[in-house]
Amino acid sequence: MPSQNKLKLKAAILTTTLSFATLLGGCASTTVTQYKASGDLGTIIERADGAVSIVNTSDRAVEGRIEGLGDLSHASIVYSRDEQYAYVFGRDGGLTKVDILNQNIAKRVLQAGNSIGGAISQDGKLIAVSNYTPGGVKVFDAETLELVADIPAIYTDENGEQKQSKTVGLVDAPGQRFVFSLFEGNETWIADFSDASSAEGTAPKITKLKSVGKQPYDALISPDGRYYIAGLFGQDGLALIDLWHPEKGSKLILPDYGKGQERLPVYKMPHLEGWAVAGNYAFVPAVGRHEVLVVDMNSWTQVGEIPVYGQPVFVMSRPDAREIWVNFAFPKNDTLQMIDAESFELKKTLKPGKAVLHMEFTPRGEEVWVSVRDEDTVRIYNTTTYEEITSLKALKPSGIFFTSRAHRIGL
C-alpha cells in the first residue's frame, strides 16, 4: 500500500469507532470503522483568540476548534497535499502544524519575531516562512518542522552598507522553487530547492533579480505558475517576472497608472495574492484608489479601470471566472461588490456586515463563505442568487481557507 494511502487510513480510523458488543448480547466485541476524508474541510482563523475553527463545507458546520496558536492578527494557512495538515503562519513568528482530522496540534515552532506568511513546496515536503523580524526566509521540513535552510535576504543599500530586508510576497512556484521580494532591498529572489536535500544540508540555488522597483509590498503568481507580479509601494507600476525566463529579469508594467493624480490615504494595503484572472484579463486591486484595474495578459498593459465602492483589498475570481468579487478597506469594509468579467460592469452589491475581511469560494464556486469580523459571523451565500444560505458563529473571524487549496499553485 502506498505510504500516502496508509496515512489517510490511519487518520480515518481515528475518527469513529462503534462497538456492537451490547447489541450482540454479550457476544465477542465486533468493531466497525467509519472512514472520513478531508476534501470538504477547511479552517477559519479566529484572530482574537489565536484559534482556528475546523469546518465542513458540505455540512456548513463547525467540527472543532484548535487553540494555542499565538498571535493570529495577520495569519495565513497552506495545506499538505494529503489535506490532513494545515500549516498556520502567525504574526508572532509561530509556525504551527495542525492535524485537522484528529483536531490537534501536531507540531509548533516559534521561528522568528514577526512573520507575514508562508508557502508549501511543489512536492509538499518543504514549508517556507517570510519574515519581517529579523527578515529573510526560513524553510522547514514539512514532516518534522526542523529547519532546512535560512535565507537572510541581505542587500546593499545606496550607501554601500549591507542590511537585512523584510521579505514579502512569498509564493511557491513550479520546479520546487520559492519566490519572494525584499521590501527595503527592492529585489526579488528565487530560491530553487530542486537539487537541495534536507538530509544532506544542501543549500538552495538563489537567483537575485536586482532593482525590480521601489518597495515591493506584496506579490502574486499566475494560476499556471508562470508570472510573478510584485506590487510597488514606492512608485507607480508593478514588477513582472516571467518565471519561464528569469534570466530576462523584471519588467515594469502599468508605469503610468495614477501618474499626475492625487493619492488617497491608504487604509489597508490590498492583498495581491487574491488577484483574479478571467479569460485573457487580470483584475488587480488599485493601491489607494476606488478602482479595480483590468490588465491584458497578452501585452501586460492596462486596458481599463472599474470604479468600485471603496479601496479594494481582495479581488477574487469565482472559480468559473464569470464574476469578480471584491471587498474593501475601512471605513467601507461592510460591503462586497461583484463585477461581470465580460462586460466589466458592476453586477451586484451586498452588505454582509461590519468588517468583511475575507471570502473563500467552495471548490466549484456554488457558494462563497464571508468572514464578518465585527459581528463574529461567517456568512454563506449562494453565488448565483446572492442569497444568504446560512451563517456560522466564529470569534473575530478573518481568513477562511478550504483544503482544495492544497492542489493549487501559489496557495
XYZ file of C-alpha atoms in Angstrom:
411
model
C 0.000 0.000 0.000
C 1.440 3.416 -0.895
C 2.540 5.432 2.131
C 0.038 8.223 1.428
C -2.836 5.767 1.483
C -1.563 4.405 4.787
C -1.605 7.913 6.212
C -5.186 8.520 5.159
C -6.225 5.116 6.505
C -4.595 5.814 9.852
C -6.291 9.198 10.093
C -9.627 7.782 9.105
C -9.502 5.003 11.664
C -9.225 7.561 14.426
C -12.440 9.314 13.513
C -15.203 6.997 14.645
C -15.237 3.518 16.113
C -18.510 1.844 17.071
C -18.759 -1.180 19.314
C -21.661 -3.560 18.867
C -20.882 -5.703 21.906
C -24.038 -4.587 23.700
C -26.233 -5.194 20.711
C -24.864 -8.693 20.384
C -25.901 -9.521 23.956
C -22.514 -10.273 25.398
C -21.023 -11.985 22.387
C -17.456 -11.187 21.394
C -16.964 -7.495 20.547
C -17.186 -6.500 16.897
C -15.725 -3.215 15.736
C -16.994 -1.258 12.756
C -14.904 1.634 11.466
C -16.334 4.677 9.761
C -13.893 6.373 7.401
C -13.577 10.061 6.871
C -11.960 12.105 4.120
C -10.754 15.702 4.281
C -11.762 17.137 0.892
C -14.718 19.104 2.218
C -12.939 20.504 5.270
C -11.475 23.917 5.873
C -10.302 26.310 8.572
C -11.313 29.756 9.779
C -8.842 31.980 11.597
C -10.265 33.400 14.833
C -7.782 36.196 15.268
C -8.723 37.467 18.726
C -8.235 34.095 20.425
C -5.299 32.671 18.482
C -7.503 29.814 17.358
C -8.782 28.147 14.200
C -12.172 26.563 13.678
C -12.322 23.403 11.585
C -15.342 23.497 9.283
C -17.120 21.159 6.900
C -18.210 22.828 3.661
C -20.713 20.116 2.724
C -22.500 20.246 6.080
C -21.866 24.003 6.520
C -20.895 23.254 10.094
C -18.094 23.747 12.610
C -16.493 20.403 13.518
C -13.886 21.527 16.011
C -11.670 24.292 17.328
C -7.921 24.403 17.967
C -6.490 26.996 20.370
C -2.964 27.960 21.382
C -1.712 29.179 18.014
C -0.278 32.503 19.206
C -0.851 35.894 17.594
C -3.104 35.425 14.566
C -3.809 39.131 13.970
C -2.339 38.589 10.489
C -2.283 34.905 9.630
C -2.460 32.583 6.656
C -2.619 28.835 6.039
C -1.380 26.298 3.480
C -2.268 22.604 3.336
C -0.341 19.376 2.981
C -1.065 17.602 -0.276
C -2.996 14.822 1.532
C -5.170 17.552 3.119
C -4.628 16.259 6.651
C -2.415 19.072 7.925
C -2.877 22.842 7.950
C 0.294 24.911 8.389
C -0.605 28.128 10.209
C 1.662 31.172 9.861
C 1.145 33.565 12.785
C 2.145 37.201 13.161
C 4.379 36.369 16.136
C 6.612 34.124 14.023
C 4.824 30.969 15.087
C 4.588 28.102 12.603
C 2.015 25.540 13.696
C 1.184 22.212 12.061
C -2.471 21.422 12.810
C -3.929 17.962 12.226
C -7.448 18.821 11.035
C -8.675 15.200 11.049
C -7.627 14.450 14.605
C -8.141 18.072 15.645
C -4.895 18.671 17.476
C -1.562 20.461 17.169
C 0.922 18.058 15.616
C 3.924 20.401 15.948
C 4.663 24.048 16.667
C 7.831 26.176 16.459
C 8.470 29.875 17.090
C 10.783 30.576 14.182
C 11.025 34.420 14.143
C 9.823 37.567 15.881
C 7.351 38.738 13.245
C 6.279 36.862 10.117
C 3.965 37.722 7.265
C 3.045 34.436 5.572
C 4.324 31.259 4.029
C 4.165 28.697 1.260
C 4.464 24.955 0.697
C 6.724 23.477 -1.966
C 5.555 21.743 -5.121
C 6.240 18.282 -3.665
C 4.719 19.185 -0.289
C 7.898 18.434 1.650
C 9.083 21.980 2.456
C 7.440 24.876 4.281
C 8.833 28.393 3.728
C 8.083 31.359 6.007
C 8.507 35.029 5.141
C 9.691 37.227 7.998
C 9.649 40.915 8.923
C 11.741 40.424 12.086
C 14.602 39.744 11.679
C 13.811 39.497 7.949
C 14.628 36.848 5.392
C 13.007 33.482 4.720
C 13.313 30.239 6.678
C 12.496 26.855 5.188
C 11.383 23.834 7.224
C 10.826 20.131 6.757
C 7.045 19.718 6.422
C 7.041 16.483 8.399
C 9.142 17.488 11.416
C 9.288 21.313 11.177
C 13.070 21.073 11.517
C 14.973 23.934 9.883
C 16.229 23.085 6.393
C 17.523 26.458 5.167
C 17.913 30.020 6.493
C 17.941 32.705 3.783
C 18.695 36.068 5.481
C 17.860 38.379 2.498
C 20.915 40.619 2.814
C 21.094 43.549 0.408
C 23.407 46.536 -0.134
C 21.834 49.984 0.336
C 22.669 53.210 -1.505
C 25.472 53.952 0.986
C 27.155 50.634 0.350
C 26.086 49.157 3.679
C 24.756 45.621 3.959
C 21.377 45.250 5.652
C 18.756 42.615 6.104
C 15.393 43.220 4.468
C 11.838 42.343 5.322
C 10.581 39.760 2.858
C 7.136 39.926 1.272
C 5.120 38.244 -1.467
C 6.393 34.718 -0.788
C 4.862 32.125 -3.132
C 5.642 28.625 -4.301
C 6.441 28.176 -7.976
C 6.797 25.117 -10.223
C 10.205 23.454 -10.186
C 10.436 23.223 -6.401
C 11.048 26.975 -6.116
C 10.036 29.715 -3.698
C 9.850 33.318 -4.939
C 9.794 36.367 -2.663
C 10.658 40.083 -2.666
C 12.786 42.297 -0.425
C 10.797 45.340 0.739
C 13.767 47.579 1.608
C 16.129 45.890 -0.843
C 13.955 46.453 -3.950
C 14.836 42.962 -5.183
C 13.086 39.675 -5.954
C 14.794 36.374 -5.176
C 14.128 32.859 -6.465
C 15.180 30.022 -4.116
C 15.495 26.812 -6.124
C 15.321 23.652 -3.996
C 15.147 21.222 -6.913
C 18.654 19.925 -6.160
C 18.613 20.530 -2.420
C 18.331 17.773 0.146
C 17.456 18.475 3.772
C 19.169 15.256 4.789
C 22.461 16.389 3.272
C 22.055 20.026 4.172
C 22.488 21.201 0.599
C 21.781 24.915 0.182
C 19.233 26.067 -2.389
C 20.334 27.886 -5.513
C 19.437 31.589 -5.132
C 18.771 33.815 -8.155
C 18.676 37.525 -7.274
C 16.837 39.962 -9.524
C 18.045 43.477 -8.683
C 16.192 46.800 -8.853
C 12.754 45.385 -9.588
C 11.118 48.590 -8.296
C 10.802 50.630 -5.119
C 9.411 48.875 -2.044
C 7.639 45.766 -3.301
C 4.924 45.210 -0.687
C 3.151 42.049 -1.840
C 3.049 39.793 -4.862
C 1.027 37.242 -6.738
C 1.686 34.374 -9.080
C -0.459 33.447 -12.079
C -2.543 30.276 -11.666
C -0.227 28.366 -14.029
C 2.815 29.476 -12.028
C 4.489 31.325 -14.893
C 4.228 35.004 -13.956
C 5.222 36.609 -10.651
C 3.983 40.183 -10.160
C 5.031 42.375 -7.260
C 3.065 45.463 -6.232
C 5.239 48.534 -5.649
C 4.523 50.896 -2.779
C 7.360 53.342 -3.531
C 6.497 54.094 -7.145
C 3.782 53.711 -9.750
C 3.503 50.395 -11.561
C 4.064 46.708 -10.903
C 7.124 44.477 -11.358
C 6.570 41.500 -13.696
C 8.849 38.444 -13.814
C 8.429 35.603 -16.305
C 9.477 32.527 -14.307
C 9.930 30.586 -17.529
C 12.707 33.086 -18.333
C 14.017 34.610 -15.113
C 17.284 35.389 -16.909
C 15.430 38.251 -18.631
C 14.952 39.997 -15.294
C 11.935 42.043 -14.235
C 9.794 44.369 -16.303
C 7.896 47.416 -15.029
C 4.266 47.253 -16.118
C 1.472 49.815 -15.746
C 4.130 52.559 -15.229
C 1.709 55.394 -15.901
C -1.035 54.251 -13.598
C -2.052 57.075 -11.260
C 0.513 59.476 -12.678
C -0.496 63.078 -12.037
C -3.345 62.094 -9.731
C -3.611 62.857 -6.057
C -3.186 59.749 -3.930
C -5.807 58.940 -1.320
C -4.803 57.791 2.178
C -4.178 54.052 2.090
C -6.204 52.471 4.896
C -5.108 48.917 4.117
C -2.725 47.550 1.526
C -4.526 45.296 -0.940
C -3.738 41.602 -0.915
C -2.402 40.791 -4.327
C -2.461 37.051 -3.608
C -6.188 37.222 -4.147
C -5.918 38.604 -7.658
C -8.302 37.423 -10.311
C -7.770 36.044 -13.793
C -10.668 35.692 -16.198
C -10.023 34.887 -19.835
C -7.071 36.956 -21.024
C -7.530 39.597 -18.354
C -6.145 40.079 -14.879
C -8.114 42.129 -12.356
C -5.843 43.862 -9.854
C -6.722 45.991 -6.804
C -5.502 49.577 -7.190
C -3.485 50.963 -4.288
C -5.193 53.969 -2.690
C -7.881 54.128 -5.379
C -11.529 53.189 -5.549
C -10.800 51.141 -8.635
C -10.049 47.659 -9.927
C -7.544 47.672 -12.763
C -8.041 45.495 -15.839
C -4.816 44.233 -17.418
C -4.458 42.494 -20.785
C -2.238 39.489 -20.029
C -1.011 39.270 -23.633
C 0.522 42.742 -23.645
C 0.590 43.410 -19.864
C -0.959 46.802 -20.459
C -3.850 48.383 -18.595
C -6.992 48.296 -20.706
C -9.467 49.622 -18.178
C -10.319 50.641 -14.658
C -13.573 49.789 -12.950
C -14.887 52.264 -10.355
C -15.895 50.432 -7.181
C -17.313 51.284 -3.768
C -14.051 51.747 -1.840
C -10.371 50.808 -1.770
C -10.276 47.139 -2.805
C -8.471 44.613 -0.606
C -9.229 41.210 -2.153
C -10.175 40.964 -5.837
C -11.077 37.324 -6.432
C -12.382 35.399 -9.389
C -15.270 32.995 -8.868
C -13.932 29.531 -9.807
C -15.793 29.611 -13.132
C -14.161 33.017 -13.850
C -17.537 34.544 -14.757
C -17.539 37.100 -11.941
C -15.003 39.052 -9.925
C -15.791 39.538 -6.223
C -14.287 42.490 -4.331
C -14.152 43.530 -0.677
C -12.906 46.843 0.690
C -10.743 48.570 3.266
C -12.004 50.523 6.286
C -14.249 52.556 6.540
C -16.157 50.914 3.682
C -15.457 47.370 4.753
C -19.095 46.332 5.207
C -19.612 45.700 1.509
C -18.993 43.194 -1.278
C -19.308 44.001 -4.962
C -19.455 41.680 -7.953
C -18.090 42.605 -11.399
C -19.118 40.943 -14.645
C -15.878 39.507 -16.094
C -17.051 40.032 -19.679
C -18.591 43.489 -19.654
C -16.516 44.853 -16.716
C -19.750 46.282 -15.267
C -20.808 46.173 -11.634
C -23.391 43.451 -11.266
C -24.363 43.309 -7.597
C -23.656 44.858 -4.189
C -24.077 43.033 -0.886
C -23.849 44.325 2.696
C -22.745 41.326 4.827
C -21.960 43.470 7.894
C -19.135 45.272 9.691
C -15.545 44.381 8.762
C -15.749 41.958 5.861
C -12.171 40.678 5.962
C -12.052 37.669 3.660
C -14.031 35.429 1.324
C -13.467 31.886 0.145
C -15.298 30.039 -2.622
C -16.224 26.395 -2.336
C -14.078 24.437 -4.810
C -16.505 24.691 -7.735
C -17.873 28.065 -6.743
C -21.533 27.441 -5.984
C -21.109 29.102 -2.573
C -18.875 31.725 -1.010
C -18.057 31.976 2.699
C -17.530 35.526 4.003
C -15.941 36.446 7.340
C -17.599 39.403 9.101
C -15.209 40.148 11.943
C -17.115 42.712 13.986
C -20.273 40.616 14.023
C -18.455 37.379 14.997
C -20.051 35.709 11.993
C -19.225 33.831 8.800
C -21.976 34.247 6.215
C -22.511 31.723 3.425
C -24.005 32.942 0.144
C -25.325 31.256 -2.983
C -23.184 32.729 -5.773
C -25.968 32.512 -8.366
C -28.851 34.051 -6.433
C -26.673 36.073 -3.998
C -28.998 34.964 -1.214
C -27.623 34.134 2.213
C -27.949 30.396 2.849
C -26.896 30.319 6.482
C -24.288 31.683 8.869
C -21.853 30.293 11.439
C -20.592 31.787 14.662
C -16.858 32.480 14.974
C -14.922 34.813 17.269
C -13.489 37.697 15.251
C -13.092 35.621 12.072
C -10.585 36.692 9.410
C -9.025 34.292 6.885
C -11.012 31.334 5.538
C -9.051 28.505 3.891
C -10.544 25.357 2.328
C -8.465 22.228 1.726
C -8.938 22.475 -2.041
C -6.083 24.991 -1.872
C -3.731 22.047 -1.364
C -3.737 21.383 -5.093
C -3.339 24.898 -6.437
C -0.110 26.742 -7.256
C 0.677 29.726 -5.048
C -1.879 28.920 -2.337
